Amino acid sequence: MIAAIDPGNRNTKFVGLQQNPFIFPSAIGVNDLERNLKRDPGPYDFEWRYEGKCGFAGTLALEESEYAESRKDDSKAHFDAKLRTLIALHRFGAGNEFDIVVGQPIETHTDSEKLAIKKMYLGRHDLTLNDQRKIITINRCEVSPEGAAAGLLVAPNTGMIRVIDIGSGSVNFATIINRKFNNRGSWTFTEGMESKRDLQLAAFARQIASKAIARKWLATDKVYLVGGGALELHPFLMDYFRHSQLIDDDPSTANVRAFLMIARRVYG
Ligand SMILES: Nc1ncnc2c1ncn2[C@@H]1O[C@H](COP(=O)(O)OP(=O)(O)OP(=O)(O)O)[C@@H](O)[C@H]1O
Ligand SMILES: [Mg+2]
């Protein structure tokens, strides 16, 4: 089965063929399994066992874990991202064999990081989730740039568009010209909605806009906003980019929906 996963620093997004996207908290707690009081499990309450480790994830980690963290990292070549992806495939993926597309920030979308991510995913994974064991086999894996990929949802055949992907731990800036990624106009700022001690929306919007303007983005450019911070920052970014708009009515899942579009194209 073909599936797309965006294992974000705050929220994991999953979508499969003919499915609506799912979003669950990326938080993971390790070694938390002993509980005297058990609650009725919510849809995103997860107990996991994998590679000799165990713990909570999702809403269960947020609410019950003593050690819950959602690792906010510039790259997604690490155990936490892998576990988020595998949980998504276990819980929402149809069948046991998958061809997947996952995301990586633009700045670290390098050959060596992409290779590390592919190596991490390809092959067989034995994951027990809420006492259900599933052997997940990943046959093919591609790594797509966050933010830039989302631009493909709207990019025309001619002309240039910009995308700003405002996540919890990073902001991706992307430029797409004639439906092709433009490397020079694309990069990552490694702070996001949850990187500040006291987030001030207007000040953060000014910081984001200033970084783009320094790279010669113009006030008249066609700018699309995606990611969980898009809705809140849009009114403030309008002061700098007057044609900026939300990519559609669900900017949080724009990246993962674009990954699925790419997966269909690559895997047929
Ligand atoms: N209902 C919500 N639940 C969680 N976060 C929300 C919600 N509404 C808006 N947000 C904002 O969205 C942010 C998460 O956005 P998003 O899911 O795009 O980040 P991410 O992809 O997990 O992070 P990154 O791109 O840095 O890996 C949160 O930090 C918060 O500021
Ligand atoms: Mg993101």
PDB file of C-alpha atoms and ligand atoms in Angstrom:
ATOM      1  CA  MET A   1       0.000   0.000   0.000  1.00  0.00           C
ATOM      2  CA  ILE A   2       1.092   3.571  -0.707  1.00  0.00           C
ATOM      3  CA  ALA A   3       1.201   5.941   2.269  1.00  0.00           C
ATOM      4  CA  ALA A   4       2.562   9.376   3.162  1.00  0.00           C
ATOM      5  CA  ILE A   5       3.768  10.419   6.599  1.00  0.00           C
ATOM      6  CA  ASP A   6       4.935  13.790   7.917  1.00  0.00           C
ATOM      7  CA  PRO A   7       6.400  12.919  11.348  1.00  0.00           C
ATOM      8  CA  GLY A   8       6.519  16.529  12.575  1.00  0.00           C
ATOM      9  CA  ASN A   9       8.152  17.842  15.698  1.00  0.00           C
ATOM     10  CA  ARG A  10       4.748  18.466  17.288  1.00  0.00           C
ATOM     11  CA  ASN A  11       2.183  16.545  15.226  1.00  0.00           C
ATOM     12  CA  THR A  12       2.436  13.466  13.031  1.00  0.00           C
ATOM     13  CA  LYS A  13       0.350  13.581   9.886  1.00  0.00           C
ATOM     14  CA  PHE A  14      -0.611  10.440   7.935  1.00  0.00           C
ATOM     15  CA  VAL A  15      -2.594   9.893   4.747  1.00  0.00           C
ATOM     16  CA  GLY A  16      -3.156   6.783   2.638  1.00  0.00           C
ATOM     17  CA  LEU A  17      -4.913   6.208  -0.664  1.00  0.00           C
ATOM     18  CA  GLN A  18      -8.643   6.945  -0.425  1.00  0.00           C
ATOM     19  CA  GLN A  19      -8.250   8.022   3.210  1.00  0.00           C
ATOM     20  CA  ASN A  20      -8.692  11.358   4.942  1.00  0.00           C
ATOM     21  CA  PRO A  21      -5.568  12.593   6.746  1.00  0.00           C
ATOM     22  CA  PHE A  22      -5.004  11.691  10.412  1.00  0.00           C
ATOM     23  CA  ILE A  23      -3.144  13.932  12.880  1.00  0.00           C
ATOM     24  CA  PHE A  24      -1.848  12.808  16.271  1.00  0.00           C
ATOM     25  CA  PRO A  25       0.608  14.288  18.813  1.00  0.00           C
ATOM     26  CA  SER A  26       4.245  13.337  18.145  1.00  0.00           C
ATOM     27  CA  ALA A  27       5.055  13.106  21.873  1.00  0.00           C
ATOM     28  CA  ILE A  28       6.873   9.962  22.977  1.00  0.00           C
ATOM     29  CA  GLY A  29       7.563   8.704  26.502  1.00  0.00           C
ATOM     30  CA  VAL A  30       9.976   5.850  27.125  1.00  0.00           C
ATOM     31  CA  ASN A  31       9.686   3.201  29.868  1.00  0.00           C
ATOM     32  CA  ASP A  32       6.320   4.300  31.182  1.00  0.00           C
ATOM     33  CA  LEU A  33       4.307   1.148  30.844  1.00  0.00           C
ATOM     34  CA  GLU A  34       3.396   0.449  34.481  1.00  0.00           C
ATOM     35  CA  ARG A  35      -0.037   1.898  35.273  1.00  0.00           C
ATOM     36  CA  ASN A  36      -2.391   1.123  38.142  1.00  0.00           C
ATOM     37  CA  LEU A  37      -5.227   3.128  36.687  1.00  0.00           C
ATOM     38  CA  LYS A  38      -6.065   2.527  33.066  1.00  0.00           C
ATOM     39  CA  ARG A  39      -8.451   4.728  31.196  1.00  0.00           C
ATOM     40  CA  ASP A  40     -10.677   3.984  28.203  1.00  0.00           C
ATOM     41  CA  PRO A  41      -8.232   4.418  25.324  1.00  0.00           C
ATOM     42  CA  GLY A  42      -8.725   7.417  23.059  1.00  0.00           C
ATOM     43  CA  PRO A  43      -8.065   7.127  19.312  1.00  0.00           C
ATOM     44  CA  TYR A  44      -4.551   8.530  19.709  1.00  0.00           C
ATOM     45  CA  ASP A  45      -3.591   6.805  22.979  1.00  0.00           C
ATOM     46  CA  PHE A  46      -0.684   4.508  22.199  1.00  0.00           C
ATOM     47  CA  GLU A  47       1.358   1.984  24.207  1.00  0.00           C
ATOM     48  CA  TRP A  48       4.251   0.736  22.134  1.00  0.00           C
ATOM     49  CA  ARG A  49       6.980  -1.913  22.218  1.00  0.00           C
ATOM     50  CA  TYR A  50       9.710  -1.724  19.621  1.00  0.00           C
ATOM     51  CA  GLU A  51      13.384  -2.707  19.362  1.00  0.00           C
ATOM     52  CA  GLY A  52      13.545  -3.701  23.031  1.00  0.00           C
ATOM     53  CA  LYS A  53      12.115  -0.387  24.208  1.00  0.00           C
ATOM     54  CA  CYS A  54       8.610   0.434  25.371  1.00  0.00           C
ATOM     55  CA  GLY A  55       6.551   3.442  26.346  1.00  0.00           C
ATOM     56  CA  PHE A  56       3.632   5.728  25.627  1.00  0.00           C
ATOM     57  CA  ALA A  57       2.977   7.866  22.574  1.00  0.00           C
ATOM     58  CA  GLY A  58       0.359  10.271  21.266  1.00  0.00           C
ATOM     59  CA  THR A  59      -2.247  11.662  23.654  1.00  0.00           C
ATOM     60  CA  LEU A  60      -1.341   8.993  26.222  1.00  0.00           C
ATOM     61  CA  ALA A  61       2.245  10.280  26.354  1.00  0.00           C
ATOM     62  CA  LEU A  62       1.048  13.878  26.693  1.00  0.00           C
ATOM     63  CA  GLU A  63      -1.298  13.063  29.534  1.00  0.00           C
ATOM     64  CA  GLU A  64       0.307  10.166  31.422  1.00  0.00           C
ATOM     65  CA  SER A  65       3.999   9.964  30.622  1.00  0.00           C
ATOM     66  CA  GLU A  66       6.507  11.147  33.220  1.00  0.00           C
ATOM     67  CA  TYR A  67       9.115  11.570  30.496  1.00  0.00           C
ATOM     68  CA  ALA A  68       7.144  12.677  27.451  1.00  0.00           C
ATOM     69  CA  GLU A  69       9.061  14.682  24.924  1.00  0.00           C
ATOM     70  CA  SER A  70       8.531  15.527  21.332  1.00  0.00           C
ATOM     71  CA  ARG A  71      12.026  15.757  19.960  1.00  0.00           C
ATOM     72  CA  LYS A  72      12.387  19.003  17.984  1.00  0.00           C
ATOM     73  CA  ASP A  73      15.222  18.472  15.625  1.00  0.00           C
ATOM     74  CA  ASP A  74      16.485  19.933  12.374  1.00  0.00           C
ATOM     75  CA  SER A  75      16.673  16.487  10.793  1.00  0.00           C
ATOM     76  CA  LYS A  76      14.230  13.600  10.999  1.00  0.00           C
ATOM     77  CA  ALA A  77      16.801  10.826  10.763  1.00  0.00           C
ATOM     78  CA  HIS A  78      16.271   9.627  14.334  1.00  0.00           C
ATOM     79  CA  PHE A  79      14.461   7.020  16.429  1.00  0.00           C
ATOM     80  CA  ASP A  80      11.569   9.277  17.478  1.00  0.00           C
ATOM     81  CA  ALA A  81      10.648  10.152  13.898  1.00  0.00           C
ATOM     82  CA  LYS A  82      10.881   6.490  12.925  1.00  0.00           C
ATOM     83  CA  LEU A  83       8.610   5.443  15.774  1.00  0.00           C
ATOM     84  CA  ARG A  84       6.026   8.143  14.904  1.00  0.00           C
ATOM     85  CA  THR A  85       5.975   6.916  11.310  1.00  0.00           C
ATOM     86  CA  LEU A  86       5.674   3.250  12.288  1.00  0.00           C
ATOM     87  CA  ILE A  87       2.863   4.016  14.752  1.00  0.00           C
ATOM     88  CA  ALA A  88       1.002   5.816  11.961  1.00  0.00           C
ATOM     89  CA  LEU A  89       1.464   2.833   9.608  1.00  0.00           C
ATOM     90  CA  HIS A  90       0.423   0.356  12.313  1.00  0.00           C
ATOM     91  CA  ARG A  91      -2.682   2.269  13.336  1.00  0.00           C
ATOM     92  CA  PHE A  92      -3.924   3.793  10.071  1.00  0.00           C
ATOM     93  CA  GLY A  93      -2.192   1.897   7.257  1.00  0.00           C
ATOM     94  CA  ALA A  94      -4.043  -0.852   5.404  1.00  0.00           C
ATOM     95  CA  GLY A  95      -2.077  -4.104   5.194  1.00  0.00           C
ATOM     96  CA  ASN A  96       1.506  -4.835   6.244  1.00  0.00           C
ATOM     97  CA  GLU A  97       3.593  -3.809   3.209  1.00  0.00           C
ATOM     98  CA  PHE A  98       4.199  -0.195   2.325  1.00  0.00           C
ATOM     99  CA  ASP A  99       5.787   2.164  -0.180  1.00  0.00           C
ATOM    100  CA  ILE A 100       6.132   5.454   1.662  1.00  0.00           C
ATOM    101  CA  VAL A 101       7.032   9.112   1.216  1.00  0.00           C
ATOM    102  CA  VAL A 102       8.154  11.004   4.330  1.00  0.00           C
ATOM    103  CA  GLY A 103       9.222  14.600   4.958  1.00  0.00           C
ATOM    104  CA  GLN A 104      12.503  16.286   5.855  1.00  0.00           C
ATOM    105  CA  PRO A 105      13.236  20.023   6.372  1.00  0.00           C
ATOM    106  CA  ILE A 106      14.650  21.729   3.270  1.00  0.00           C
ATOM    107  CA  GLU A 107      17.970  22.631   4.946  1.00  0.00           C
ATOM    108  CA  THR A 108      18.753  19.003   5.792  1.00  0.00           C
ATOM    109  CA  HIS A 109      17.221  17.545   2.615  1.00  0.00           C
ATOM    110  CA  THR A 110      20.727  16.459   1.585  1.00  0.00           C
ATOM    111  CA  ASP A 111      21.838  13.206  -0.065  1.00  0.00           C
ATOM    112  CA  SER A 112      23.469  11.916   3.122  1.00  0.00           C
ATOM    113  CA  GLU A 113      20.481  12.668   5.383  1.00  0.00           C
ATOM    114  CA  LYS A 114      18.039  11.250   2.831  1.00  0.00           C
ATOM    115  CA  LEU A 115      20.114   8.076   2.633  1.00  0.00           C
ATOM    116  CA  ALA A 116      20.156   7.808   6.434  1.00  0.00           C
ATOM    117  CA  ILE A 117      16.357   8.137   6.527  1.00  0.00           C
ATOM    118  CA  LYS A 118      15.844   5.540   3.794  1.00  0.00           C
ATOM    119  CA  LYS A 119      18.172   3.090   5.555  1.00  0.00           C
ATOM    120  CA  MET A 120      16.262   3.683   8.771  1.00  0.00           C
ATOM    121  CA  TYR A 121      12.916   2.814   7.183  1.00  0.00           C
ATOM    122  CA  LEU A 122      13.570   0.157   4.554  1.00  0.00           C
ATOM    123  CA  GLY A 123      12.957  -3.412   5.694  1.00  0.00           C
ATOM    124  CA  ARG A 124      11.023  -5.175   8.399  1.00  0.00           C
ATOM    125  CA  HIS A 125       9.770  -3.635  11.655  1.00  0.00           C
ATOM    126  CA  ASP A 126       8.185  -5.553  14.518  1.00  0.00           C
ATOM    127  CA  LEU A 127       5.976  -3.106  16.421  1.00  0.00           C
ATOM    128  CA  THR A 128       3.444  -3.887  19.140  1.00  0.00           C
ATOM    129  CA  LEU A 129       0.873  -1.147  19.610  1.00  0.00           C
ATOM    130  CA  ASN A 130      -1.806  -1.402  22.307  1.00  0.00           C
ATOM    131  CA  ASP A 131      -1.031  -5.137  22.600  1.00  0.00           C
ATOM    132  CA  GLN A 132      -1.437  -5.747  18.866  1.00  0.00           C
ATOM    133  CA  ARG A 133       1.673  -7.025  17.145  1.00  0.00           C
ATOM    134  CA  LYS A 134       2.209  -6.081  13.504  1.00  0.00           C
ATOM    135  CA  ILE A 135       5.129  -6.796  11.218  1.00  0.00           C
ATOM    136  CA  ILE A 136       5.476  -3.755   8.998  1.00  0.00           C
ATOM    137  CA  THR A 137       7.563  -4.093   5.863  1.00  0.00           C
ATOM    138  CA  ILE A 138       8.645  -0.962   4.031  1.00  0.00           C
ATOM    139  CA  ASN A 139       9.669  -1.839   0.501  1.00  0.00           C
ATOM    140  CA  ARG A 140      10.236   1.612  -0.936  1.00  0.00           C
ATOM    141  CA  CYS A 141      10.879   4.987   0.679  1.00  0.00           C
ATOM    142  CA  GLU A 142      11.322   8.485  -0.730  1.00  0.00           C
ATOM    143  CA  VAL A 143      12.148  11.629   1.246  1.00  0.00           C
ATOM    144  CA  SER A 144      10.444  14.821   0.223  1.00  0.00           C
ATOM    145  CA  PRO A 145      11.221  18.436   1.237  1.00  0.00           C
ATOM    146  CA  GLU A 146       8.748  19.939   3.711  1.00  0.00           C
ATOM    147  CA  GLY A 147       7.043  23.103   2.507  1.00  0.00           C
ATOM    148  CA  ALA A 148       8.403  22.830  -1.022  1.00  0.00           C
ATOM    149  CA  ALA A 149       6.358  19.680  -1.618  1.00  0.00           C
ATOM    150  CA  ALA A 150       3.187  21.430  -0.424  1.00  0.00           C
ATOM    151  CA  GLY A 151       3.714  24.034  -3.126  1.00  0.00           C
ATOM    152  CA  LEU A 152       3.044  21.355  -5.733  1.00  0.00           C
ATOM    153  CA  LEU A 153      -0.594  21.353  -4.610  1.00  0.00           C
ATOM    154  CA  VAL A 154      -1.036  24.806  -6.145  1.00  0.00           C
ATOM    155  CA  ALA A 155       1.942  25.561  -8.404  1.00  0.00           C
ATOM    156  CA  PRO A 156       1.025  26.532 -11.992  1.00  0.00           C
ATOM    157  CA  ASN A 157       2.936  25.318 -15.040  1.00  0.00           C
ATOM    158  CA  THR A 158       4.384  28.757 -15.562  1.00  0.00           C
ATOM    159  CA  GLY A 159       5.500  31.358 -13.068  1.00  0.00           C
ATOM    160  CA  MET A 160       6.807  31.446  -9.534  1.00  0.00           C
ATOM    161  CA  ILE A 161       5.188  30.772  -6.186  1.00  0.00           C
ATOM    162  CA  ARG A 162       6.540  30.912  -2.661  1.00  0.00           C
ATOM    163  CA  VAL A 163       5.592  28.695   0.279  1.00  0.00           C
ATOM    164  CA  ILE A 164       6.140  29.290   3.988  1.00  0.00           C
ATOM    165  CA  ASP A 165       5.648  26.162   6.129  1.00  0.00           C
ATOM    166  CA  ILE A 166       5.269  27.275   9.746  1.00  0.00           C
ATOM    167  CA  GLY A 167       5.804  24.276  12.016  1.00  0.00           C
ATOM    168  CA  SER A 168       6.384  23.836  15.727  1.00  0.00           C
ATOM    169  CA  GLY A 169      10.173  23.658  15.583  1.00  0.00           C
ATOM    170  CA  SER A 170      11.015  25.057  12.170  1.00  0.00           C
ATOM    171  CA  VAL A 171       9.884  27.281   9.330  1.00  0.00           C
ATOM    172  CA  ASN A 172      10.543  26.124   5.773  1.00  0.00           C
ATOM    173  CA  PHE A 173      10.763  28.711   2.998  1.00  0.00           C
ATOM    174  CA  ALA A 174      10.298  27.362  -0.526  1.00  0.00           C
ATOM    175  CA  THR A 175      10.342  28.741  -4.032  1.00  0.00           C
ATOM    176  CA  ILE A 176       8.826  26.874  -6.963  1.00  0.00           C
ATOM    177  CA  ILE A 177       9.265  28.060 -10.526  1.00  0.00           C
ATOM    178  CA  ASN A 178       7.331  26.406 -13.363  1.00  0.00           C
ATOM    179  CA  ARG A 179       6.478  23.541 -10.985  1.00  0.00           C
ATOM    180  CA  LYS A 180      10.163  22.888 -10.251  1.00  0.00           C
ATOM    181  CA  PHE A 181      11.848  23.315  -6.854  1.00  0.00           C
ATOM    182  CA  ASN A 182      14.218  26.277  -6.799  1.00  0.00           C
ATOM    183  CA  ASN A 183      17.066  25.547  -4.405  1.00  0.00           C
ATOM    184  CA  ARG A 184      18.414  29.088  -4.191  1.00  0.00           C
ATOM    185  CA  GLY A 185      15.073  30.449  -3.009  1.00  0.00           C
ATOM    186  CA  SER A 186      14.496  27.680  -0.462  1.00  0.00           C
ATOM    187  CA  TRP A 187      15.848  27.129   3.042  1.00  0.00           C
ATOM    188  CA  THR A 188      14.875  26.397   6.672  1.00  0.00           C
ATOM    189  CA  PHE A 189      14.814  28.665   9.717  1.00  0.00           C
ATOM    190  CA  THR A 190      15.240  26.299  12.656  1.00  0.00           C
ATOM    191  CA  GLU A 191      12.805  27.976  15.027  1.00  0.00           C
ATOM    192  CA  GLY A 192       9.054  27.488  15.042  1.00  0.00           C
ATOM    193  CA  MET A 193       5.853  28.157  16.953  1.00  0.00           C
ATOM    194  CA  GLU A 194       7.170  26.334  20.026  1.00  0.00           C
ATOM    195  CA  SER A 195      10.773  27.560  20.029  1.00  0.00           C
ATOM    196  CA  LYS A 196      10.063  30.838  21.817  1.00  0.00           C
ATOM    197  CA  ARG A 197       9.707  31.247  25.571  1.00  0.00           C
ATOM    198  CA  ASP A 198       6.710  33.507  25.011  1.00  0.00           C
ATOM    199  CA  LEU A 199       5.470  33.453  21.430  1.00  0.00           C
ATOM    200  CA  GLN A 200       4.367  36.846  20.122  1.00  0.00           C
ATOM    201  CA  LEU A 201       2.644  36.410  16.804  1.00  0.00           C
ATOM    202  CA  ALA A 202       3.333  39.853  15.328  1.00  0.00           C
ATOM    203  CA  ALA A 203       7.003  39.708  16.286  1.00  0.00           C
ATOM    204  CA  PHE A 204       7.409  36.173  14.912  1.00  0.00           C
ATOM    205  CA  ALA A 205       5.688  37.174  11.655  1.00  0.00           C
ATOM    206  CA  ARG A 206       8.096  40.100  11.346  1.00  0.00           C
ATOM    207  CA  GLN A 207      11.050  37.770  11.940  1.00  0.00           C
ATOM    208  CA  ILE A 208       9.823  35.311   9.301  1.00  0.00           C
ATOM    209  CA  ALA A 209       9.115  38.053   6.761  1.00  0.00           C
ATOM    210  CA  SER A 210      12.484  39.713   7.375  1.00  0.00           C
ATOM    211  CA  LYS A 211      14.312  36.489   6.575  1.00  0.00           C
ATOM    212  CA  ALA A 212      12.416  36.177   3.300  1.00  0.00           C
ATOM    213  CA  ILE A 213      12.880  39.815   2.338  1.00  0.00           C
ATOM    214  CA  ALA A 214      16.631  39.468   2.989  1.00  0.00           C
ATOM    215  CA  ARG A 215      16.618  36.752   0.310  1.00  0.00           C
ATOM    216  CA  LYS A 216      14.867  39.111  -2.117  1.00  0.00           C
ATOM    217  CA  TRP A 217      11.297  37.906  -1.750  1.00  0.00           C
ATOM    218  CA  LEU A 218       9.018  40.772  -2.833  1.00  0.00           C
ATOM    219  CA  ALA A 219       5.932  42.195  -1.133  1.00  0.00           C
ATOM    220  CA  THR A 220       3.971  41.315  -4.279  1.00  0.00           C
ATOM    221  CA  ASP A 221       5.083  37.665  -4.501  1.00  0.00           C
ATOM    222  CA  LYS A 222       2.447  34.957  -4.460  1.00  0.00           C
ATOM    223  CA  VAL A 223       2.992  33.413  -1.022  1.00  0.00           C
ATOM    224  CA  TYR A 224       1.130  30.328   0.232  1.00  0.00           C
ATOM    225  CA  LEU A 225       1.091  29.490   3.931  1.00  0.00           C
ATOM    226  CA  VAL A 226       1.098  25.922   5.238  1.00  0.00           C
ATOM    227  CA  GLY A 227       1.753  24.184   8.587  1.00  0.00           C
ATOM    228  CA  GLY A 228       0.085  24.442  11.977  1.00  0.00           C
ATOM    229  CA  GLY A 229       1.147  28.060  12.493  1.00  0.00           C
ATOM    230  CA  ALA A 230      -0.235  29.321   9.171  1.00  0.00           C
ATOM    231  CA  LEU A 231      -3.689  30.293  10.371  1.00  0.00           C
ATOM    232  CA  GLU A 232      -2.500  32.324  13.352  1.00  0.00           C
ATOM    233  CA  LEU A 233       0.325  34.099  11.519  1.00  0.00           C
ATOM    234  CA  HIS A 234      -1.529  34.865   8.302  1.00  0.00           C
ATOM    235  CA  PRO A 235      -3.046  38.207   9.429  1.00  0.00           C
ATOM    236  CA  PHE A 236       0.402  39.434  10.505  1.00  0.00           C
ATOM    237  CA  LEU A 237       2.241  38.189   7.402  1.00  0.00           C
ATOM    238  CA  MET A 238      -0.254  40.123   5.254  1.00  0.00           C
ATOM    239  CA  ASP A 239       1.580  43.282   6.361  1.00  0.00           C
ATOM    240  CA  TYR A 240       4.668  42.098   4.482  1.00  0.00           C
ATOM    241  CA  PHE A 241       3.266  39.915   1.675  1.00  0.00           C
ATOM    242  CA  ARG A 242      -0.059  41.348   0.615  1.00  0.00           C
ATOM    243  CA  HIS A 243      -0.923  38.426  -1.652  1.00  0.00           C
ATOM    244  CA  SER A 244      -0.201  35.814   1.003  1.00  0.00           C
ATOM    245  CA  GLN A 245      -2.935  33.244   1.593  1.00  0.00           C
ATOM    246  CA  LEU A 246      -3.556  29.928   3.313  1.00  0.00           C
ATOM    247  CA  ILE A 247      -2.867  27.144   0.825  1.00  0.00           C
ATOM    248  CA  ASP A 248      -6.379  25.745   1.362  1.00  0.00           C
ATOM    249  CA  ASP A 249      -8.687  25.166   4.293  1.00  0.00           C
ATOM    250  CA  ASP A 250      -6.391  22.567   5.915  1.00  0.00           C
ATOM    251  CA  PRO A 251      -2.835  23.988   5.928  1.00  0.00           C
ATOM    252  CA  SER A 252      -1.690  21.569   8.678  1.00  0.00           C
ATOM    253  CA  THR A 253      -1.946  18.556   6.379  1.00  0.00           C
ATOM    254  CA  ALA A 254      -0.777  20.250   3.158  1.00  0.00           C
ATOM    255  CA  ASN A 255       2.691  18.669   3.325  1.00  0.00           C
ATOM    256  CA  VAL A 256       1.449  15.137   3.871  1.00  0.00           C
ATOM    257  CA  ARG A 257      -1.209  15.436   1.150  1.00  0.00           C
ATOM    258  CA  ALA A 258       1.519  16.596  -1.223  1.00  0.00           C
ATOM    259  CA  PHE A 259       3.728  13.657  -0.171  1.00  0.00           C
ATOM    260  CA  LEU A 260       0.893  11.313  -1.139  1.00  0.00           C
ATOM    261  CA  MET A 261       0.583  13.038  -4.510  1.00  0.00           C
ATOM    262  CA  ILE A 262       4.314  12.457  -5.038  1.00  0.00           C
ATOM    263  CA  ALA A 263       4.007   8.842  -3.840  1.00  0.00           C
ATOM    264  CA  ARG A 264       1.290   8.118  -6.408  1.00  0.00           C
ATOM    265  CA  ARG A 265       3.464   9.570  -9.125  1.00  0.00           C
ATOM    266  CA  VAL A 266       6.656   7.743  -8.080  1.00  0.00           C
ATOM    267  CA  TYR A 267       5.120   4.372  -7.168  1.00  0.00           C
ATOM    268  CA  GLY A 268       2.389   4.404  -9.817  1.00  0.00           C
TER     269      GLY A 268
HETATM  270  N1  LIG B   1      -5.097  22.217  17.466  1.00  0.00           N
HETATM  271  C1  LIG B   1      -3.787  22.341  17.461  1.00  0.00           C
HETATM  272  N2  LIG B   1      -3.030  21.384  18.019  1.00  0.00           N
HETATM  273  C2  LIG B   1      -1.693  21.488  18.024  1.00  0.00           C
HETATM  274  N3  LIG B   1      -1.025  22.513  17.473  1.00  0.00           N
HETATM  275  C3  LIG B   1      -1.719  23.497  16.892  1.00  0.00           C
HETATM  276  C4  LIG B   1      -3.120  23.445  16.840  1.00  0.00           C
HETATM  277  N4  LIG B   1      -3.532  24.549  16.167  1.00  0.00           N
HETATM  278  C5  LIG B   1      -2.441  25.230  15.823  1.00  0.00           C
HETATM  279  N5  LIG B   1      -1.345  24.633  16.276  1.00  0.00           N
HETATM  280  C6  LIG B   1       0.004  25.144  16.070  1.00  0.00           C
HETATM  281  O1  LIG B   1       0.595  24.332  15.112  1.00  0.00           O
HETATM  282  C7  LIG B   1       1.919  23.999  15.500  1.00  0.00           C
HETATM  283  C8  LIG B   1       2.270  22.657  14.927  1.00  0.00           C
HETATM  284  O2  LIG B   1       2.318  22.803  13.528  1.00  0.00           O
HETATM  285  P1  LIG B   1       2.769  21.624  12.586  1.00  0.00           P
HETATM  286  O3  LIG B   1       1.936  20.418  12.821  1.00  0.00           O
HETATM  287  O4  LIG B   1       2.851  22.173  11.210  1.00  0.00           O
HETATM  288  O5  LIG B   1       4.254  21.379  13.164  1.00  0.00           O
HETATM  289  P2  LIG B   1       5.167  20.124  12.931  1.00  0.00           P
HETATM  290  O6  LIG B   1       5.101  19.735  11.505  1.00  0.00           O
HETATM  291  O7  LIG B   1       4.838  19.083  13.938  1.00  0.00           O
HETATM  292  O8  LIG B   1       6.589  20.726  13.279  1.00  0.00           O
HETATM  293  P3  LIG B   1       7.898  20.807  12.347  1.00  0.00           P
HETATM  294  O9  LIG B   1       7.441  21.209  10.992  1.00  0.00           O
HETATM  295  O10 LIG B   1       8.753  21.825  13.013  1.00  0.00           O
HETATM  296  O11 LIG B   1       8.460  19.425  12.376  1.00  0.00           O
HETATM  297  C9  LIG B   1       1.888  24.023  17.001  1.00  0.00           C
HETATM  298  O12 LIG B   1       3.150  24.354  17.494  1.00  0.00           O
HETATM  299  C10 LIG B   1       0.875  25.125  17.306  1.00  0.00           C
HETATM  300  O13 LIG B   1       1.542  26.382  17.342  1.00  0.00           O
HETATM  301 MG    MG B   2       6.047  20.355   9.754  1.00  0.00          MG
END
